């Protein structure tokens, strides 16, 4: 049996594979819109384990599998024996003996790595405390659709140096573009990752300076899942980094802006930008469906 291909971070694919995946996602989207069913997952089953909440990730994987002729199982941490302490290793051996692929959303990234080590089938990271690579596949697809290749462009990340920011940093070293992280002290991305990405990523404390000339501004919630108790402190410290019209006006004239959602209007993004009729945020959300279909095809051997 050949070793399964996992997708725990963007570094699990090559740059060429990421580009091919984006092309395929765009093609799958066009076929779906044209009403031409693609049945590349006929008879395949995806198990989805969630120990954190989700709207987009769950719906896009479940709908995506159904549209490709396969099916998906929703497993909450609470309702499985995982929630009662069954070891991840044992769970991985058993679940992966019954399904074709597993998607996991949980807290510790190490738990997804452990699962993958003991899985006979591909494991997809649907978000951990450290990374959210599926989100960035959809974000990249959106940028390519609207503006073309991202190589050589500048992306400004505004706010908490969190899991989504980390995946943008990995994307920068894979596809060779710059990421300027605008955040206050205490909210920097992981220092080890920063070291690995230093050729593509820099930190800028001043939000107005950080966004100058950027081709894309990206933000995310100030308190991620698991950090709810820090919400007020985080909101106070991160307020100068709100994605809003005055900052967008300092970026490149055709700059895009993105948010992985769910969003808090008036906190990390202004209500005006969320409501703007020309925002690509809804296209970005829909692209979760298409990018993940292309990802599943690639991992299963497409
Ligand atoms: N962006 C994202 O992953 O959304 P959900 O938390 O709703 O899955
Ligand atoms: N950083 C956020 C992303 C939600 C999709 C979180 O981890 O809660």
PDB file of C-alpha atoms and ligand atoms in Angstrom:
ATOM      1  CA  UNK A   1       0.000   0.000   0.000  1.00  0.00           C
ATOM      2  CA  UNK A   2       1.442   3.403  -0.951  1.00  0.00           C
ATOM      3  CA  UNK A   3       1.601   6.073   1.756  1.00  0.00           C
ATOM      4  CA  UNK A   4      -1.392   8.408   1.673  1.00  0.00           C
ATOM      5  CA  UNK A   5      -0.983  12.034   0.646  1.00  0.00           C
ATOM      6  CA  UNK A   6      -2.003  14.389   3.475  1.00  0.00           C
ATOM      7  CA  UNK A   7      -2.788  18.119   3.428  1.00  0.00           C
ATOM      8  CA  UNK A   8      -1.948  19.458   6.876  1.00  0.00           C
ATOM      9  CA  UNK A   9      -0.287  22.678   5.707  1.00  0.00           C
ATOM     10  CA  UNK A  10       0.319  24.339   2.332  1.00  0.00           C
ATOM     11  CA  UNK A  11       3.856  22.935   2.468  1.00  0.00           C
ATOM     12  CA  UNK A  12       2.423  19.464   1.749  1.00  0.00           C
ATOM     13  CA  UNK A  13       1.922  20.472  -1.896  1.00  0.00           C
ATOM     14  CA  UNK A  14       4.504  21.726  -4.371  1.00  0.00           C
ATOM     15  CA  UNK A  15       4.129  25.171  -5.902  1.00  0.00           C
ATOM     16  CA  UNK A  16       3.243  23.518  -9.229  1.00  0.00           C
ATOM     17  CA  UNK A  17       0.566  21.426  -7.536  1.00  0.00           C
ATOM     18  CA  UNK A  18      -0.955  24.526  -5.921  1.00  0.00           C
ATOM     19  CA  UNK A  19      -1.155  26.227  -9.323  1.00  0.00           C
ATOM     20  CA  UNK A  20      -2.643  23.113 -10.956  1.00  0.00           C
ATOM     21  CA  UNK A  21      -5.130  22.807  -8.111  1.00  0.00           C
ATOM     22  CA  UNK A  22      -6.264  26.417  -8.609  1.00  0.00           C
ATOM     23  CA  UNK A  23      -6.712  25.808 -12.353  1.00  0.00           C
ATOM     24  CA  UNK A  24      -8.740  22.672 -11.623  1.00  0.00           C
ATOM     25  CA  UNK A  25     -10.855  24.506  -9.024  1.00  0.00           C
ATOM     26  CA  UNK A  26     -11.690  27.183 -11.599  1.00  0.00           C
ATOM     27  CA  UNK A  27     -12.590  24.472 -14.127  1.00  0.00           C
ATOM     28  CA  UNK A  28     -14.742  22.568 -11.609  1.00  0.00           C
ATOM     29  CA  UNK A  29     -16.545  25.807 -10.771  1.00  0.00           C
ATOM     30  CA  UNK A  30     -17.297  26.473 -14.441  1.00  0.00           C
ATOM     31  CA  UNK A  31     -18.534  22.900 -14.992  1.00  0.00           C
ATOM     32  CA  UNK A  32     -20.730  23.082 -11.909  1.00  0.00           C
ATOM     33  CA  UNK A  33     -22.185  26.422 -13.004  1.00  0.00           C
ATOM     34  CA  UNK A  34     -22.853  24.978 -16.464  1.00  0.00           C
ATOM     35  CA  UNK A  35     -24.753  22.087 -14.906  1.00  0.00           C
ATOM     36  CA  UNK A  36     -22.220  19.436 -16.011  1.00  0.00           C
ATOM     37  CA  UNK A  37     -21.856  17.012 -13.108  1.00  0.00           C
ATOM     38  CA  UNK A  38     -18.305  15.806 -12.379  1.00  0.00           C
ATOM     39  CA  UNK A  39     -18.364  12.403 -10.668  1.00  0.00           C
ATOM     40  CA  UNK A  40     -14.756  12.011  -9.598  1.00  0.00           C
ATOM     41  CA  UNK A  41     -15.703  10.876  -6.052  1.00  0.00           C
ATOM     42  CA  UNK A  42     -18.215   8.188  -7.028  1.00  0.00           C
ATOM     43  CA  UNK A  43     -18.503   5.728  -4.144  1.00  0.00           C
ATOM     44  CA  UNK A  44     -15.965   7.610  -1.999  1.00  0.00           C
ATOM     45  CA  UNK A  45     -16.648   8.545   1.620  1.00  0.00           C
ATOM     46  CA  UNK A  46     -15.153  11.494   3.505  1.00  0.00           C
ATOM     47  CA  UNK A  47     -15.241  11.455   7.323  1.00  0.00           C
ATOM     48  CA  UNK A  48     -15.308  14.965   8.815  1.00  0.00           C
ATOM     49  CA  UNK A  49     -14.293  15.336  12.459  1.00  0.00           C
ATOM     50  CA  UNK A  50     -15.141  18.661  14.092  1.00  0.00           C
ATOM     51  CA  UNK A  51     -14.216  19.632  17.644  1.00  0.00           C
ATOM     52  CA  UNK A  52     -14.747  23.333  16.786  1.00  0.00           C
ATOM     53  CA  UNK A  53     -17.735  25.080  15.181  1.00  0.00           C
ATOM     54  CA  UNK A  54     -18.017  25.582  11.423  1.00  0.00           C
ATOM     55  CA  UNK A  55     -20.396  26.777   8.741  1.00  0.00           C
ATOM     56  CA  UNK A  56     -18.316  27.099   5.551  1.00  0.00           C
ATOM     57  CA  UNK A  57     -15.929  24.202   6.087  1.00  0.00           C
ATOM     58  CA  UNK A  58     -18.647  21.714   6.892  1.00  0.00           C
ATOM     59  CA  UNK A  59     -21.027  22.783   4.148  1.00  0.00           C
ATOM     60  CA  UNK A  60     -18.358  23.056   1.455  1.00  0.00           C
ATOM     61  CA  UNK A  61     -16.845  19.629   2.145  1.00  0.00           C
ATOM     62  CA  UNK A  62     -20.213  17.912   2.544  1.00  0.00           C
ATOM     63  CA  UNK A  63     -21.805  19.560  -0.501  1.00  0.00           C
ATOM     64  CA  UNK A  64     -18.590  19.110  -2.476  1.00  0.00           C
ATOM     65  CA  UNK A  65     -18.492  15.365  -1.870  1.00  0.00           C
ATOM     66  CA  UNK A  66     -22.174  15.006  -2.777  1.00  0.00           C
ATOM     67  CA  UNK A  67     -21.721  16.998  -5.995  1.00  0.00           C
ATOM     68  CA  UNK A  68     -18.773  14.796  -7.016  1.00  0.00           C
ATOM     69  CA  UNK A  69     -20.796  11.629  -6.459  1.00  0.00           C
ATOM     70  CA  UNK A  70     -19.411  10.734  -3.018  1.00  0.00           C
ATOM     71  CA  UNK A  71     -20.682  11.246   0.499  1.00  0.00           C
ATOM     72  CA  UNK A  72     -19.517  12.797   3.759  1.00  0.00           C
ATOM     73  CA  UNK A  73     -20.007  11.849   7.409  1.00  0.00           C
ATOM     74  CA  UNK A  74     -20.190  14.575  10.050  1.00  0.00           C
ATOM     75  CA  UNK A  75     -18.565  13.454  13.312  1.00  0.00           C
ATOM     76  CA  UNK A  76     -18.531  15.844  16.249  1.00  0.00           C
ATOM     77  CA  UNK A  77     -15.839  15.386  18.855  1.00  0.00           C
ATOM     78  CA  UNK A  78     -18.488  15.192  21.560  1.00  0.00           C
ATOM     79  CA  UNK A  79     -20.538  12.423  19.998  1.00  0.00           C
ATOM     80  CA  UNK A  80     -17.640  10.123  19.114  1.00  0.00           C
ATOM     81  CA  UNK A  81     -15.502   8.158  21.546  1.00  0.00           C
ATOM     82  CA  UNK A  82     -12.740  10.732  20.929  1.00  0.00           C
ATOM     83  CA  UNK A  83     -14.661  13.005  23.281  1.00  0.00           C
ATOM     84  CA  UNK A  84     -14.494  10.275  25.935  1.00  0.00           C
ATOM     85  CA  UNK A  85     -10.765   9.837  25.634  1.00  0.00           C
ATOM     86  CA  UNK A  86     -10.255   7.154  22.972  1.00  0.00           C
ATOM     87  CA  UNK A  87      -6.694   7.739  21.730  1.00  0.00           C
ATOM     88  CA  UNK A  88      -6.307   9.613  18.444  1.00  0.00           C
ATOM     89  CA  UNK A  89      -4.052   6.814  17.168  1.00  0.00           C
ATOM     90  CA  UNK A  90      -6.771   4.171  17.666  1.00  0.00           C
ATOM     91  CA  UNK A  91      -9.462   6.414  16.200  1.00  0.00           C
ATOM     92  CA  UNK A  92      -7.295   7.107  13.145  1.00  0.00           C
ATOM     93  CA  UNK A  93      -6.650   3.399  12.522  1.00  0.00           C
ATOM     94  CA  UNK A  94     -10.333   2.533  12.749  1.00  0.00           C
ATOM     95  CA  UNK A  95     -11.879   5.441  10.832  1.00  0.00           C
ATOM     96  CA  UNK A  96      -9.274   5.261   8.069  1.00  0.00           C
ATOM     97  CA  UNK A  97      -9.999   1.558   7.597  1.00  0.00           C
ATOM     98  CA  UNK A  98     -13.601   2.422   6.674  1.00  0.00           C
ATOM     99  CA  UNK A  99     -13.485   5.647   4.624  1.00  0.00           C
ATOM    100  CA  UNK A 100     -11.464   7.108   1.735  1.00  0.00           C
ATOM    101  CA  UNK A 101     -10.452  10.458   3.253  1.00  0.00           C
ATOM    102  CA  UNK A 102     -10.653  12.284   6.572  1.00  0.00           C
ATOM    103  CA  UNK A 103     -11.022  16.001   7.266  1.00  0.00           C
ATOM    104  CA  UNK A 104     -10.324  17.267  10.780  1.00  0.00           C
ATOM    105  CA  UNK A 105     -10.987  20.620  12.444  1.00  0.00           C
ATOM    106  CA  UNK A 106      -9.595  20.804  15.944  1.00  0.00           C
ATOM    107  CA  UNK A 107      -7.439  22.749  18.405  1.00  0.00           C
ATOM    108  CA  UNK A 108      -3.894  21.281  18.588  1.00  0.00           C
ATOM    109  CA  UNK A 109      -2.134  20.944  15.242  1.00  0.00           C
ATOM    110  CA  UNK A 110      -0.183  18.018  16.725  1.00  0.00           C
ATOM    111  CA  UNK A 111      -3.451  16.068  17.025  1.00  0.00           C
ATOM    112  CA  UNK A 112      -3.979  16.275  13.257  1.00  0.00           C
ATOM    113  CA  UNK A 113      -0.364  15.223  12.693  1.00  0.00           C
ATOM    114  CA  UNK A 114      -0.854  12.246  15.023  1.00  0.00           C
ATOM    115  CA  UNK A 115      -4.048  11.273  13.231  1.00  0.00           C
ATOM    116  CA  UNK A 116      -2.285  11.488   9.859  1.00  0.00           C
ATOM    117  CA  UNK A 117       0.616   9.325  11.066  1.00  0.00           C
ATOM    118  CA  UNK A 118      -1.816   6.530  11.890  1.00  0.00           C
ATOM    119  CA  UNK A 119      -4.201   6.986   8.952  1.00  0.00           C
ATOM    120  CA  UNK A 120      -4.293   4.740   5.888  1.00  0.00           C
ATOM    121  CA  UNK A 121      -6.059   7.448   3.892  1.00  0.00           C
ATOM    122  CA  UNK A 122      -5.431  11.146   3.142  1.00  0.00           C
ATOM    123  CA  UNK A 123      -6.040  13.553   6.038  1.00  0.00           C
ATOM    124  CA  UNK A 124      -7.041  17.164   5.393  1.00  0.00           C
ATOM    125  CA  UNK A 125      -6.561  19.948   7.942  1.00  0.00           C
ATOM    126  CA  UNK A 126      -9.885  21.808   8.153  1.00  0.00           C
ATOM    127  CA  UNK A 127      -8.348  24.302  10.635  1.00  0.00           C
ATOM    128  CA  UNK A 128      -6.184  23.964  13.710  1.00  0.00           C
ATOM    129  CA  UNK A 129      -4.931  26.568  16.174  1.00  0.00           C
ATOM    130  CA  UNK A 130      -1.874  26.921  13.905  1.00  0.00           C
ATOM    131  CA  UNK A 131      -3.034  26.668  10.282  1.00  0.00           C
ATOM    132  CA  UNK A 132      -6.053  26.958   7.971  1.00  0.00           C
ATOM    133  CA  UNK A 133      -4.651  25.835   4.599  1.00  0.00           C
ATOM    134  CA  UNK A 134      -8.016  25.074   2.915  1.00  0.00           C
ATOM    135  CA  UNK A 135      -9.013  28.707   3.426  1.00  0.00           C
ATOM    136  CA  UNK A 136      -5.942  29.960   1.627  1.00  0.00           C
ATOM    137  CA  UNK A 137      -6.565  27.654  -1.356  1.00  0.00           C
ATOM    138  CA  UNK A 138      -9.935  29.393  -1.780  1.00  0.00           C
ATOM    139  CA  UNK A 139      -8.374  32.826  -1.218  1.00  0.00           C
ATOM    140  CA  UNK A 140      -5.687  32.143  -3.824  1.00  0.00           C
ATOM    141  CA  UNK A 141      -8.298  30.889  -6.286  1.00  0.00           C
ATOM    142  CA  UNK A 142     -10.214  34.133  -5.763  1.00  0.00           C
ATOM    143  CA  UNK A 143      -7.131  36.283  -6.351  1.00  0.00           C
ATOM    144  CA  UNK A 144      -6.221  34.326  -9.508  1.00  0.00           C
ATOM    145  CA  UNK A 145      -9.795  34.655 -10.837  1.00  0.00           C
ATOM    146  CA  UNK A 146      -9.977  38.391 -10.291  1.00  0.00           C
ATOM    147  CA  UNK A 147      -6.393  39.586 -10.753  1.00  0.00           C
ATOM    148  CA  UNK A 148      -4.335  36.720 -12.181  1.00  0.00           C
ATOM    149  CA  UNK A 149      -1.151  35.203 -10.757  1.00  0.00           C
ATOM    150  CA  UNK A 150      -0.153  36.366  -7.283  1.00  0.00           C
ATOM    151  CA  UNK A 151       3.609  35.922  -7.804  1.00  0.00           C
ATOM    152  CA  UNK A 152       5.434  39.170  -7.083  1.00  0.00           C
ATOM    153  CA  UNK A 153       2.367  40.823  -5.514  1.00  0.00           C
ATOM    154  CA  UNK A 154       2.094  42.244  -1.994  1.00  0.00           C
ATOM    155  CA  UNK A 155      -0.460  41.008   0.523  1.00  0.00           C
ATOM    156  CA  UNK A 156      -1.009  42.910   3.762  1.00  0.00           C
ATOM    157  CA  UNK A 157      -2.338  40.919   6.692  1.00  0.00           C
ATOM    158  CA  UNK A 158      -4.084  43.147   9.261  1.00  0.00           C
ATOM    159  CA  UNK A 159      -4.611  42.057  12.877  1.00  0.00           C
ATOM    160  CA  UNK A 160      -3.822  38.906  14.816  1.00  0.00           C
ATOM    161  CA  UNK A 161      -0.901  36.804  13.535  1.00  0.00           C
ATOM    162  CA  UNK A 162      -3.090  33.697  13.757  1.00  0.00           C
ATOM    163  CA  UNK A 163      -3.738  30.367  11.985  1.00  0.00           C
ATOM    164  CA  UNK A 164      -5.039  32.011   8.799  1.00  0.00           C
ATOM    165  CA  UNK A 165      -2.070  34.417   8.780  1.00  0.00           C
ATOM    166  CA  UNK A 166       0.306  31.453   9.137  1.00  0.00           C
ATOM    167  CA  UNK A 167      -1.211  29.798   6.084  1.00  0.00           C
ATOM    168  CA  UNK A 168      -0.834  33.034   4.099  1.00  0.00           C
ATOM    169  CA  UNK A 169       2.839  33.042   5.106  1.00  0.00           C
ATOM    170  CA  UNK A 170       3.258  29.507   3.766  1.00  0.00           C
ATOM    171  CA  UNK A 171       1.484  30.525   0.556  1.00  0.00           C
ATOM    172  CA  UNK A 172       3.949  33.405   0.130  1.00  0.00           C
ATOM    173  CA  UNK A 173       6.968  31.123   0.195  1.00  0.00           C
ATOM    174  CA  UNK A 174       5.283  28.611  -2.096  1.00  0.00           C
ATOM    175  CA  UNK A 175       4.063  31.083  -4.734  1.00  0.00           C
ATOM    176  CA  UNK A 176       6.720  33.773  -4.209  1.00  0.00           C
ATOM    177  CA  UNK A 177       4.889  36.910  -3.114  1.00  0.00           C
ATOM    178  CA  UNK A 178       5.325  39.314  -0.200  1.00  0.00           C
ATOM    179  CA  UNK A 179       3.259  39.303   3.003  1.00  0.00           C
ATOM    180  CA  UNK A 180       3.400  42.347   5.274  1.00  0.00           C
ATOM    181  CA  UNK A 181       1.938  41.465   8.668  1.00  0.00           C
ATOM    182  CA  UNK A 182       0.486  44.541  10.389  1.00  0.00           C
ATOM    183  CA  UNK A 183       0.023  43.731  14.056  1.00  0.00           C
ATOM    184  CA  UNK A 184       0.877  45.123  17.492  1.00  0.00           C
ATOM    185  CA  UNK A 185       3.546  43.580  19.699  1.00  0.00           C
ATOM    186  CA  UNK A 186       2.250  40.426  21.343  1.00  0.00           C
ATOM    187  CA  UNK A 187       0.247  39.382  18.257  1.00  0.00           C
ATOM    188  CA  UNK A 188       3.109  38.323  15.986  1.00  0.00           C
ATOM    189  CA  UNK A 189       2.896  35.115  13.978  1.00  0.00           C
ATOM    190  CA  UNK A 190       4.833  32.106  15.245  1.00  0.00           C
ATOM    191  CA  UNK A 191       8.557  33.059  15.426  1.00  0.00           C
ATOM    192  CA  UNK A 192       9.812  29.767  13.986  1.00  0.00           C
ATOM    193  CA  UNK A 193       7.538  30.098  10.977  1.00  0.00           C
ATOM    194  CA  UNK A 194       8.524  33.761  10.626  1.00  0.00           C
ATOM    195  CA  UNK A 195      12.154  32.664  10.495  1.00  0.00           C
ATOM    196  CA  UNK A 196      11.410  30.113   7.787  1.00  0.00           C
ATOM    197  CA  UNK A 197       9.476  32.718   5.765  1.00  0.00           C
ATOM    198  CA  UNK A 198      11.749  35.719   6.364  1.00  0.00           C
ATOM    199  CA  UNK A 199      12.490  36.127   2.650  1.00  0.00           C
ATOM    200  CA  UNK A 200       8.778  36.747   1.942  1.00  0.00           C
ATOM    201  CA  UNK A 201       7.282  38.027   5.206  1.00  0.00           C
ATOM    202  CA  UNK A 202       7.943  41.106   7.344  1.00  0.00           C
ATOM    203  CA  UNK A 203       6.197  42.702  10.299  1.00  0.00           C
ATOM    204  CA  UNK A 204       5.128  46.341  10.283  1.00  0.00           C
ATOM    205  CA  UNK A 205       3.605  47.843  13.430  1.00  0.00           C
ATOM    206  CA  UNK A 206       2.093  50.861  11.703  1.00  0.00           C
ATOM    207  CA  UNK A 207      -1.056  49.866   9.810  1.00  0.00           C
ATOM    208  CA  UNK A 208      -1.003  52.904   7.492  1.00  0.00           C
ATOM    209  CA  UNK A 209       2.565  52.139   6.446  1.00  0.00           C
ATOM    210  CA  UNK A 210       1.881  48.415   6.138  1.00  0.00           C
ATOM    211  CA  UNK A 211      -0.904  48.753   3.572  1.00  0.00           C
ATOM    212  CA  UNK A 212       0.963  51.189   1.255  1.00  0.00           C
ATOM    213  CA  UNK A 213       0.822  49.841  -2.267  1.00  0.00           C
ATOM    214  CA  UNK A 214      -0.556  46.421  -1.235  1.00  0.00           C
ATOM    215  CA  UNK A 215      -2.458  44.434  -3.878  1.00  0.00           C
ATOM    216  CA  UNK A 216      -4.566  42.598  -1.313  1.00  0.00           C
ATOM    217  CA  UNK A 217      -5.565  43.348   2.284  1.00  0.00           C
ATOM    218  CA  UNK A 218      -6.645  40.404   4.443  1.00  0.00           C
ATOM    219  CA  UNK A 219      -8.012  40.250   7.952  1.00  0.00           C
ATOM    220  CA  UNK A 220      -9.682  37.786  10.327  1.00  0.00           C
ATOM    221  CA  UNK A 221     -11.358  37.786  13.732  1.00  0.00           C
ATOM    222  CA  UNK A 222      -9.363  39.198  16.625  1.00  0.00           C
ATOM    223  CA  UNK A 223     -10.253  36.310  18.968  1.00  0.00           C
ATOM    224  CA  UNK A 224     -10.089  32.907  17.301  1.00  0.00           C
ATOM    225  CA  UNK A 225     -12.022  29.873  18.485  1.00  0.00           C
ATOM    226  CA  UNK A 226     -10.675  28.993  21.920  1.00  0.00           C
ATOM    227  CA  UNK A 227      -9.679  32.614  22.701  1.00  0.00           C
ATOM    228  CA  UNK A 228     -13.153  33.933  23.517  1.00  0.00           C
ATOM    229  CA  UNK A 229     -12.153  34.915  27.088  1.00  0.00           C
ATOM    230  CA  UNK A 230      -9.542  37.337  25.678  1.00  0.00           C
ATOM    231  CA  UNK A 231     -12.021  39.090  23.371  1.00  0.00           C
ATOM    232  CA  UNK A 232     -12.109  42.480  25.145  1.00  0.00           C
ATOM    233  CA  UNK A 233      -8.357  42.758  25.619  1.00  0.00           C
ATOM    234  CA  UNK A 234      -7.746  41.726  22.033  1.00  0.00           C
ATOM    235  CA  UNK A 235     -10.312  44.193  20.690  1.00  0.00           C
ATOM    236  CA  UNK A 236      -8.596  47.022  22.578  1.00  0.00           C
ATOM    237  CA  UNK A 237      -5.114  46.093  21.359  1.00  0.00           C
ATOM    238  CA  UNK A 238      -6.045  45.343  17.753  1.00  0.00           C
ATOM    239  CA  UNK A 239      -8.413  48.282  17.107  1.00  0.00           C
ATOM    240  CA  UNK A 240      -5.848  50.302  15.061  1.00  0.00           C
ATOM    241  CA  UNK A 241      -5.640  47.395  12.597  1.00  0.00           C
ATOM    242  CA  UNK A 242      -9.291  47.405  11.493  1.00  0.00           C
ATOM    243  CA  UNK A 243      -9.696  46.817   7.742  1.00  0.00           C
ATOM    244  CA  UNK A 244     -11.618  49.902   6.637  1.00  0.00           C
ATOM    245  CA  UNK A 245     -11.958  52.433   3.825  1.00  0.00           C
ATOM    246  CA  UNK A 246      -9.201  54.832   5.004  1.00  0.00           C
ATOM    247  CA  UNK A 247      -6.657  51.951   5.018  1.00  0.00           C
ATOM    248  CA  UNK A 248      -7.940  50.534   1.718  1.00  0.00           C
ATOM    249  CA  UNK A 249      -7.453  53.985   0.166  1.00  0.00           C
ATOM    250  CA  UNK A 250      -3.731  53.797   1.022  1.00  0.00           C
ATOM    251  CA  UNK A 251      -3.285  50.444  -0.750  1.00  0.00           C
ATOM    252  CA  UNK A 252      -2.807  49.962  -4.516  1.00  0.00           C
ATOM    253  CA  UNK A 253      -5.618  51.614  -6.523  1.00  0.00           C
ATOM    254  CA  UNK A 254      -7.092  48.229  -7.549  1.00  0.00           C
ATOM    255  CA  UNK A 255      -6.441  46.502  -4.207  1.00  0.00           C
ATOM    256  CA  UNK A 256      -8.747  43.656  -3.206  1.00  0.00           C
ATOM    257  CA  UNK A 257      -9.635  42.788   0.365  1.00  0.00           C
ATOM    258  CA  UNK A 258     -10.616  39.452   1.877  1.00  0.00           C
ATOM    259  CA  UNK A 259     -11.954  37.950   5.097  1.00  0.00           C
ATOM    260  CA  UNK A 260     -12.307  34.199   5.672  1.00  0.00           C
ATOM    261  CA  UNK A 261     -15.536  34.753   7.678  1.00  0.00           C
ATOM    262  CA  UNK A 262     -17.311  34.708  10.065  1.00  0.00           C
ATOM    263  CA  UNK A 263     -16.810  38.500  10.356  1.00  0.00           C
ATOM    264  CA  UNK A 264     -17.537  40.963  13.133  1.00  0.00           C
ATOM    265  CA  UNK A 265     -18.648  44.207  11.476  1.00  0.00           C
ATOM    266  CA  UNK A 266     -17.176  47.219  13.233  1.00  0.00           C
ATOM    267  CA  UNK A 267     -14.367  45.165  14.798  1.00  0.00           C
ATOM    268  CA  UNK A 268     -11.714  43.689  12.486  1.00  0.00           C
ATOM    269  CA  UNK A 269     -13.564  44.975   9.374  1.00  0.00           C
ATOM    270  CA  UNK A 270     -15.822  47.983   8.899  1.00  0.00           C
ATOM    271  CA  UNK A 271     -19.487  47.403   8.126  1.00  0.00           C
ATOM    272  CA  UNK A 272     -19.052  49.525   5.002  1.00  0.00           C
ATOM    273  CA  UNK A 273     -16.457  47.182   3.489  1.00  0.00           C
ATOM    274  CA  UNK A 274     -18.514  44.102   4.374  1.00  0.00           C
ATOM    275  CA  UNK A 275     -21.544  45.607   2.631  1.00  0.00           C
ATOM    276  CA  UNK A 276     -19.682  46.953  -0.419  1.00  0.00           C
ATOM    277  CA  UNK A 277     -21.356  45.590  -3.584  1.00  0.00           C
ATOM    278  CA  UNK A 278     -18.004  44.932  -5.278  1.00  0.00           C
ATOM    279  CA  UNK A 279     -16.398  42.962  -2.431  1.00  0.00           C
ATOM    280  CA  UNK A 280     -14.936  39.562  -3.370  1.00  0.00           C
ATOM    281  CA  UNK A 281     -15.591  38.191   0.139  1.00  0.00           C
ATOM    282  CA  UNK A 282     -18.642  36.170  -0.982  1.00  0.00           C
ATOM    283  CA  UNK A 283     -16.782  34.803  -4.002  1.00  0.00           C
ATOM    284  CA  UNK A 284     -13.969  33.879  -1.597  1.00  0.00           C
ATOM    285  CA  UNK A 285     -16.434  31.970   0.605  1.00  0.00           C
ATOM    286  CA  UNK A 286     -17.987  30.112  -2.358  1.00  0.00           C
ATOM    287  CA  UNK A 287     -14.552  29.144  -3.605  1.00  0.00           C
ATOM    288  CA  UNK A 288     -14.083  26.948  -0.532  1.00  0.00           C
ATOM    289  CA  UNK A 289     -16.383  24.512  -2.364  1.00  0.00           C
ATOM    290  CA  UNK A 290     -14.425  24.487  -5.597  1.00  0.00           C
ATOM    291  CA  UNK A 291     -10.889  24.609  -4.189  1.00  0.00           C
ATOM    292  CA  UNK A 292     -11.589  21.711  -1.812  1.00  0.00           C
ATOM    293  CA  UNK A 293     -13.107  19.601  -4.573  1.00  0.00           C
ATOM    294  CA  UNK A 294      -9.855  20.060  -6.512  1.00  0.00           C
ATOM    295  CA  UNK A 295      -7.883  19.267  -3.347  1.00  0.00           C
ATOM    296  CA  UNK A 296      -9.778  16.030  -2.715  1.00  0.00           C
ATOM    297  CA  UNK A 297      -9.220  14.935  -6.314  1.00  0.00           C
ATOM    298  CA  UNK A 298      -5.504  15.611  -5.992  1.00  0.00           C
ATOM    299  CA  UNK A 299      -5.142  13.732  -2.689  1.00  0.00           C
ATOM    300  CA  UNK A 300      -7.123  10.734  -3.827  1.00  0.00           C
ATOM    301  CA  UNK A 301      -4.891  10.388  -6.841  1.00  0.00           C
ATOM    302  CA  UNK A 302      -6.244  12.697  -9.516  1.00  0.00           C
TER     303      UNK A 302
HETATM  304  N1  LIG B   1     -13.768  30.390   7.085  1.00  0.00           N
HETATM  305  C1  LIG B   1     -14.163  29.255   7.694  1.00  0.00           C
HETATM  306  O1  LIG B   1     -13.409  28.294   7.837  1.00  0.00           O
HETATM  307  O2  LIG B   1     -15.454  29.263   8.096  1.00  0.00           O
HETATM  308  P1  LIG B   1     -16.170  28.221   9.065  1.00  0.00           P
HETATM  309  O3  LIG B   1     -15.567  28.406  10.439  1.00  0.00           O
HETATM  310  O4  LIG B   1     -17.616  28.593   9.019  1.00  0.00           O
HETATM  311  O5  LIG B   1     -15.923  26.826   8.570  1.00  0.00           O
HETATM  312  N1  LIG B   2      -8.896  32.445  13.072  1.00  0.00           N
HETATM  313  C1  LIG B   2     -10.253  31.960  13.087  1.00  0.00           C
HETATM  314  C2  LIG B   2     -10.663  31.456  11.749  1.00  0.00           C
HETATM  315  C3  LIG B   2     -12.098  30.985  11.665  1.00  0.00           C
HETATM  316  C4  LIG B   2     -12.442  30.416  10.321  1.00  0.00           C
HETATM  317  C5  LIG B   2     -10.395  30.896  14.150  1.00  0.00           C
HETATM  318  O1  LIG B   2      -9.493  30.056  14.272  1.00  0.00           O
HETATM  319  O2  LIG B   2     -11.385  30.907  14.874  1.00  0.00           O
END
